[in-house]
mmCIF file of C-alpha atoms in Angstrom:
data_model
loop_
_atom_site.group_PDB
_atom_site.id
_atom_site.type_symbol
_atom_site.label_atom_id
_atom_site.label_comp_id
_atom_site.label_asym_id
_atom_site.label_seq_id
_atom_site.Cartn_x
_atom_site.Cartn_y
_atom_site.Cartn_z
ATOM 1 C CA UNK A 1 126.141 36.311 348.694
ATOM 2 C CA UNK A 2 129.782 36.437 349.825
ATOM 3 C CA UNK A 3 131.278 38.161 352.866
ATOM 4 C CA UNK A 4 132.796 40.943 350.779
ATOM 5 C CA UNK A 5 129.307 42.327 350.129
ATOM 6 C CA UNK A 6 128.492 42.610 353.835
ATOM 7 C CA UNK A 7 129.073 45.705 355.969
ATOM 8 C CA UNK A 8 129.293 45.675 359.759
ATOM 9 C CA UNK A 9 128.532 49.015 361.431
ATOM 10 C CA UNK A 10 129.525 49.468 365.064
ATOM 11 C CA UNK A 11 127.101 52.150 366.201
ATOM 12 C CA UNK A 12 127.300 54.029 369.490
ATOM 13 C CA UNK A 13 123.801 54.407 370.940
ATOM 14 C CA UNK A 14 124.772 57.105 373.426
ATOM 15 C CA UNK A 15 124.273 57.191 377.211
ATOM 16 C CA UNK A 16 120.595 56.218 377.359
ATOM 17 C CA UNK A 17 118.426 59.081 376.130
ATOM 18 C CA UNK A 18 117.243 57.964 372.660
ATOM 19 C CA UNK A 19 117.744 61.503 371.352
ATOM 20 C CA UNK A 20 121.458 61.351 372.124
ATOM 21 C CA UNK A 21 122.374 59.088 369.232
ATOM 22 C CA UNK A 22 124.072 60.701 366.235
ATOM 23 C CA UNK A 23 122.261 61.349 362.972
ATOM 24 C CA UNK A 24 124.731 59.060 361.245
ATOM 25 C CA UNK A 25 123.848 56.323 363.723
ATOM 26 C CA UNK A 26 120.148 56.705 362.924
ATOM 27 C CA UNK A 27 120.836 56.522 359.170
ATOM 28 C CA UNK A 28 122.810 53.337 359.695
ATOM 29 C CA UNK A 29 119.938 51.747 361.625
ATOM 30 C CA UNK A 30 117.521 52.698 358.854
ATOM 31 C CA UNK A 31 119.620 50.749 356.351
ATOM 32 C CA UNK A 32 120.185 47.724 358.593
ATOM 33 C CA UNK A 33 119.159 44.189 357.703
ATOM 34 C CA UNK A 34 120.116 42.932 361.159
ATOM 35 C CA UNK A 35 120.613 44.737 364.479
ATOM 36 C CA UNK A 36 122.517 43.123 367.333
ATOM 37 C CA UNK A 37 121.885 45.266 370.401
ATOM 38 C CA UNK A 38 123.177 45.446 373.957
ATOM 39 C CA UNK A 39 121.266 45.928 377.205
ATOM 40 C CA UNK A 40 122.537 49.510 377.579
ATOM 41 C CA UNK A 41 121.343 50.538 374.120
ATOM 42 C CA UNK A 42 117.925 52.199 374.339
ATOM 43 C CA UNK A 43 115.336 49.863 372.788
ATOM 44 C CA UNK A 44 113.437 52.846 371.378
ATOM 45 C CA UNK A 45 116.234 53.151 368.835
ATOM 46 C CA UNK A 46 115.164 49.852 367.274
ATOM 47 C CA UNK A 47 112.153 51.648 365.783
ATOM 48 C CA UNK A 48 114.577 53.207 363.289
ATOM 49 C CA UNK A 49 115.077 49.708 361.866
ATOM 50 C CA UNK A 50 111.480 48.468 361.456
ATOM 51 C CA UNK A 51 112.269 45.772 358.894
ATOM 52 C CA UNK A 52 115.515 44.488 360.382
ATOM 53 C CA UNK A 53 116.038 41.237 362.250
ATOM 54 C CA UNK A 54 116.712 42.225 365.873
ATOM 55 C CA UNK A 55 118.844 40.078 368.160
ATOM 56 C CA UNK A 56 119.494 40.866 371.829
ATOM 57 C CA UNK A 57 123.094 40.016 372.716
ATOM 58 C CA UNK A 58 123.476 41.949 375.963
ATOM 59 C CA UNK A 59 123.619 41.169 379.648
ATOM 60 C CA UNK A 60 120.723 41.635 382.081
ATOM 61 C CA UNK A 61 120.605 40.800 385.796
ATOM 62 C CA UNK A 62 123.856 38.876 385.535
ATOM 63 C CA UNK A 63 122.607 36.728 382.647
ATOM 64 C CA UNK A 64 124.511 36.917 379.365
ATOM 65 C CA UNK A 65 122.525 36.142 376.235
ATOM 66 C CA UNK A 66 125.801 35.254 374.494
ATOM 67 C CA UNK A 67 129.492 35.332 375.319
ATOM 68 C CA UNK A 68 131.692 37.829 373.485
ATOM 69 C CA UNK A 69 133.168 35.076 371.319
ATOM 70 C CA UNK A 70 129.676 33.821 370.459
ATOM 71 C CA UNK A 71 128.616 37.343 369.443
ATOM 72 C CA UNK A 72 131.590 37.594 367.121
ATOM 73 C CA UNK A 73 130.760 34.243 365.540
ATOM 74 C CA UNK A 74 127.127 35.315 365.107
ATOM 75 C CA UNK A 75 128.312 38.374 363.180
ATOM 76 C CA UNK A 76 130.416 36.199 360.872
ATOM 77 C CA UNK A 77 127.547 33.772 360.262
ATOM 78 C CA UNK A 78 125.058 36.576 359.595
ATOM 79 C CA UNK A 79 127.485 38.164 357.125
ATOM 80 C CA UNK A 80 126.906 35.203 354.817
ATOM 81 C CA UNK A 81 123.214 36.072 354.449
ATOM 82 C CA UNK A 82 122.793 39.809 355.040
ATOM 83 C CA UNK A 83 124.259 42.936 353.487
ATOM 84 C CA UNK A 84 124.224 45.287 356.460
ATOM 85 C CA UNK A 85 124.674 44.333 360.113
ATOM 86 C CA UNK A 86 124.455 46.976 362.824
ATOM 87 C CA UNK A 87 126.069 46.261 366.171
ATOM 88 C CA UNK A 88 124.292 48.737 368.472
ATOM 89 C CA UNK A 89 126.244 49.465 371.638
ATOM 90 C CA UNK A 90 125.504 51.697 374.613
ATOM 91 C CA UNK A 91 127.684 54.793 374.807
ATOM 92 C CA UNK A 92 130.617 54.641 372.409
ATOM 93 C CA UNK A 93 131.756 51.326 370.868
ATOM 94 C CA UNK A 94 135.382 51.950 371.838
ATOM 95 C CA UNK A 95 134.857 52.954 375.488
ATOM 96 C CA UNK A 96 134.674 49.583 377.255
ATOM 97 C CA UNK A 97 132.393 48.426 374.441
ATOM 98 C CA UNK A 98 134.661 45.711 372.998
ATOM 99 C CA UNK A 99 134.298 47.333 369.611
ATOM 100 C CA UNK A 100 137.915 46.768 368.653
ATOM 101 C CA UNK A 101 137.664 43.078 369.563
ATOM 102 C CA UNK A 102 134.804 42.686 367.130
ATOM 103 C CA UNK A 103 136.613 44.558 364.362
ATOM 104 C CA UNK A 104 139.699 42.414 364.850
ATOM 105 C CA UNK A 105 137.609 39.254 364.698
ATOM 106 C CA UNK A 106 135.748 40.022 361.453
ATOM 107 C CA UNK A 107 138.698 41.476 359.542
ATOM 108 C CA UNK A 108 140.043 38.103 358.293
ATOM 109 C CA UNK A 109 136.616 37.252 356.849
ATOM 110 C CA UNK A 110 136.650 40.175 354.452
ATOM 111 C CA UNK A 111 133.668 41.882 356.099
ATOM 112 C CA UNK A 112 133.598 45.610 355.485
ATOM 113 C CA UNK A 113 133.521 47.432 358.799
ATOM 114 C CA UNK A 114 132.845 50.975 359.941
ATOM 115 C CA UNK A 115 132.647 52.681 363.331
ATOM 116 C CA UNK A 116 130.004 55.299 364.049
ATOM 117 C CA UNK A 117 131.076 56.917 367.326
ATOM 118 C CA UNK A 118 128.617 57.460 370.147
ATOM 119 C CA UNK A 119 128.376 59.830 373.092
ATOM 120 C CA UNK A 120 130.068 58.124 376.017
ATOM 121 C CA UNK A 121 128.343 58.136 379.401
ATOM 122 C CA UNK A 122 131.709 58.871 381.019
ATOM 123 C CA UNK A 123 131.432 62.521 379.982
ATOM 124 C CA UNK A 124 127.783 63.098 379.058
ATOM 125 C CA UNK A 125 126.189 61.753 382.240
ATOM 126 C CA UNK A 126 128.249 63.998 384.558
ATOM 127 C CA UNK A 127 127.622 66.989 382.282
ATOM 128 C CA UNK A 128 123.881 66.397 382.621
ATOM 129 C CA UNK A 129 124.283 67.712 386.187
ATOM 130 C CA UNK A 130 126.791 70.416 385.416
ATOM 131 C CA UNK A 131 129.801 68.309 386.340
ATOM 132 C CA UNK A 132 132.607 68.935 383.894
ATOM 133 C CA UNK A 133 135.300 66.281 384.073
ATOM 134 C CA UNK A 134 137.750 69.163 383.628
ATOM 135 C CA UNK A 135 137.607 72.768 384.790
ATOM 136 C CA UNK A 136 140.296 75.396 384.558
ATOM 137 C CA UNK A 137 142.007 75.818 387.906
ATOM 138 C CA UNK A 138 140.279 72.743 389.358
ATOM 139 C CA UNK A 139 141.024 69.675 387.240
ATOM 140 C CA UNK A 140 143.274 69.563 384.192
ATOM 141 C CA UNK A 141 142.800 65.895 383.325
ATOM 142 C CA UNK A 142 140.567 62.897 383.937
ATOM 143 C CA UNK A 143 140.712 59.122 384.108
ATOM 144 C CA UNK A 144 137.975 56.826 382.805
ATOM 145 C CA UNK A 145 138.233 53.447 384.498
ATOM 146 C CA UNK A 146 136.174 50.272 384.268
ATOM 147 C CA UNK A 147 134.699 48.867 387.449
ATOM 148 C CA UNK A 148 134.850 45.357 385.996
ATOM 149 C CA UNK A 149 137.798 44.077 383.975
ATOM 150 C CA UNK A 150 137.779 40.913 381.850
ATOM 151 C CA UNK A 151 138.931 39.074 384.988
ATOM 152 C CA UNK A 152 135.902 40.464 386.869
ATOM 153 C CA UNK A 153 137.980 42.745 389.081
ATOM 154 C CA UNK A 154 138.259 46.458 389.702
ATOM 155 C CA UNK A 155 140.930 47.917 387.429
ATOM 156 C CA UNK A 156 144.331 48.244 389.099
ATOM 157 C CA UNK A 157 144.657 51.627 387.393
ATOM 158 C CA UNK A 158 142.453 53.118 390.107
ATOM 159 C CA UNK A 159 145.373 52.949 392.559
ATOM 160 C CA UNK A 160 147.384 55.093 390.164
ATOM 161 C CA UNK A 161 144.528 57.513 389.495
ATOM 162 C CA UNK A 162 143.840 58.122 393.176
ATOM 163 C CA UNK A 163 147.363 59.487 393.623
ATOM 164 C CA UNK A 164 146.669 62.299 391.163
ATOM 165 C CA UNK A 165 144.494 65.401 391.349
ATOM 166 C CA UNK A 166 142.622 64.335 388.235
ATOM 167 C CA UNK A 167 138.897 63.655 388.053
ATOM 168 C CA UNK A 168 138.212 59.917 388.243
ATOM 169 C CA UNK A 169 135.237 58.471 386.369
ATOM 170 C CA UNK A 170 134.378 54.821 387.004
ATOM 171 C CA UNK A 171 131.882 52.963 384.824
ATOM 172 C CA UNK A 172 129.904 49.975 386.108
ATOM 173 C CA UNK A 173 131.667 50.039 389.469
ATOM 174 C CA UNK A 174 128.800 49.932 391.969
ATOM 175 C CA UNK A 175 129.398 46.316 392.958
ATOM 176 C CA UNK A 176 132.874 47.418 394.067
ATOM 177 C CA UNK A 177 131.966 50.700 395.726
ATOM 178 C CA UNK A 178 133.300 49.588 399.113
ATOM 179 C CA UNK A 179 136.633 48.721 397.524
ATOM 180 C CA UNK A 180 136.736 52.062 395.708
ATOM 181 C CA UNK A 181 136.072 53.923 398.958
ATOM 182 C CA UNK A 182 138.778 51.939 400.742
ATOM 183 C CA UNK A 183 141.381 52.766 398.076
ATOM 184 C CA UNK A 184 140.710 56.506 398.401
ATOM 185 C CA UNK A 185 140.698 56.361 402.184
ATOM 186 C CA UNK A 186 144.044 54.580 402.173
ATOM 187 C CA UNK A 187 145.435 57.656 400.400
ATOM 188 C CA UNK A 188 143.839 59.953 403.018
ATOM 189 C CA UNK A 189 141.315 61.228 400.488
ATOM 190 C CA UNK A 190 138.134 60.508 402.376
ATOM 191 C CA UNK A 191 137.086 64.138 401.940
ATOM 192 C CA UNK A 192 137.123 63.893 398.133
ATOM 193 C CA UNK A 193 133.703 64.792 396.609
ATOM 194 C CA UNK A 194 131.895 61.988 394.795
ATOM 195 C CA UNK A 195 128.718 61.692 392.748
ATOM 196 C CA UNK A 196 126.927 58.544 391.589
ATOM 197 C CA UNK A 197 124.457 58.765 388.729
ATOM 198 C CA UNK A 198 122.412 55.676 387.897
ATOM 199 C CA UNK A 199 120.643 55.313 384.540
ATOM 200 C CA UNK A 200 121.920 58.729 383.532
ATOM 201 C CA UNK A 201 119.942 60.731 380.916
ATOM 202 C CA UNK A 202 116.954 58.355 381.151
ATOM 203 C CA UNK A 203 113.587 58.599 382.907
ATOM 204 C CA UNK A 204 114.903 56.141 385.538
ATOM 205 C CA UNK A 205 117.755 58.458 386.519
ATOM 206 C CA UNK A 206 118.813 58.402 390.179
ATOM 207 C CA UNK A 207 121.617 60.280 391.878
ATOM 208 C CA UNK A 208 123.523 60.495 395.122
ATOM 209 C CA UNK A 209 126.464 62.674 396.045
ATOM 210 C CA UNK A 210 128.621 63.437 399.044
ATOM 211 C CA UNK A 211 132.135 62.553 400.126
ATOM 212 C CA UNK A 212 134.172 59.376 399.917
ATOM 213 C CA UNK A 213 133.731 58.990 403.693
ATOM 214 C CA UNK A 214 129.921 59.048 403.594
ATOM 215 C CA UNK A 215 129.005 57.815 400.115
ATOM 216 C CA UNK A 216 128.333 54.218 401.166
ATOM 217 C CA UNK A 217 125.486 55.371 403.388
ATOM 218 C CA UNK A 218 124.170 57.694 400.703
ATOM 219 C CA UNK A 219 124.268 54.974 398.046
ATOM 220 C CA UNK A 220 122.405 52.640 400.384
ATOM 221 C CA UNK A 221 119.823 55.306 401.239
ATOM 222 C CA UNK A 222 119.171 56.079 397.571
ATOM 223 C CA UNK A 223 119.337 52.372 396.588
ATOM 224 C CA UNK A 224 121.882 53.074 393.877
ATOM 225 C CA UNK A 225 123.230 50.276 391.704
ATOM 226 C CA UNK A 226 124.524 49.576 388.193
ATOM 227 C CA UNK A 227 124.312 50.812 385.525
ATOM 228 C CA UNK A 228 125.900 53.880 387.037
ATOM 229 C CA UNK A 229 128.644 56.400 386.507
ATOM 230 C CA UNK A 230 130.796 57.280 389.522
ATOM 231 C CA UNK A 231 132.550 60.656 389.431
ATOM 232 C CA UNK A 232 135.207 61.502 392.021
ATOM 233 C CA UNK A 233 137.030 64.809 392.259
ATOM 234 C CA UNK A 234 136.808 68.491 393.072
ATOM 235 C CA UNK A 235 134.704 69.126 389.947
ATOM 236 C CA UNK A 236 131.782 67.541 391.804
ATOM 237 C CA UNK A 237 131.966 70.298 394.412
ATOM 238 C CA UNK A 238 131.809 72.879 391.615
ATOM 239 C CA UNK A 239 128.423 71.824 390.298
ATOM 240 C CA UNK A 240 125.747 74.283 391.395
ATOM 241 C CA UNK A 241 123.234 72.421 389.260
ATOM 242 C CA UNK A 242 123.900 69.227 391.219
ATOM 243 C CA UNK A 243 123.441 70.977 394.554
ATOM 244 C CA UNK A 244 120.170 72.549 393.414
ATOM 245 C CA UNK A 245 118.877 69.181 392.183
ATOM 246 C CA UNK A 246 119.718 67.557 395.483
ATOM 247 C CA UNK A 247 118.165 70.387 397.497
ATOM 248 C CA UNK A 248 114.847 70.124 395.677
ATOM 249 C CA UNK A 249 114.652 66.342 395.541
ATOM 250 C CA UNK A 250 116.219 65.162 398.778
ATOM 251 C CA UNK A 251 115.605 67.964 401.256
ATOM 252 C CA UNK A 252 115.373 65.566 404.210
ATOM 253 C CA UNK A 253 118.670 63.899 403.436
ATOM 254 C CA UNK A 254 121.882 65.387 404.758
ATOM 255 C CA UNK A 255 124.948 65.661 402.611
ATOM 256 C CA UNK A 256 128.231 67.465 402.970
ATOM 257 C CA UNK A 257 130.198 68.594 399.966
#
């Protein structure tokens, strides 16, 4: 079998809830011969591919099963033996999912490739609690920023975003929460509302919200860590659903938004 008969499908698994994958994504899994899946892709989704070879290529507790280059080489090697490879990624393959890197790598080998978009956690997790990243008269734009760049640093774009009135969404940034707080405080925005949602849309969901000036204590109290979505901006203050959730689940904990 040659490479030209192999198809690689980059499938977005959604934010965590197994019901938030697209129908097209499910159909692709059902046709898969091999599934390479990440840590943030819900394992329940693998049941849609009962006969496929399943290979974990994600990162858990700081341990990487494979480097990005190794993953790309695995795809090329598998393409010599299998007709349909699904690369199952949490969220959307093109939102900090390295999907384009994988497409670029396989293109010279003649592997057919398709992208099946997924629901990104950057928008869906905030909306779960009634936080719209935009709202007329409150926020007319939003930034989505990675908490960890390829050089293992907080993106420098945050210093640009903090100067705007836009909503700022940071993915996988909990290990740099102190640095994030410091950047906002340096711009005299310690009173900016902030919400942190860990394991959003799953049964392990945890949340904390307050202000830039008090969020470190709140995050410590709630034992919040990655994987998490951090949302900063006035849209957080607008969420009645968030306030009601907090009132009924953390009545003994003070917050000020």
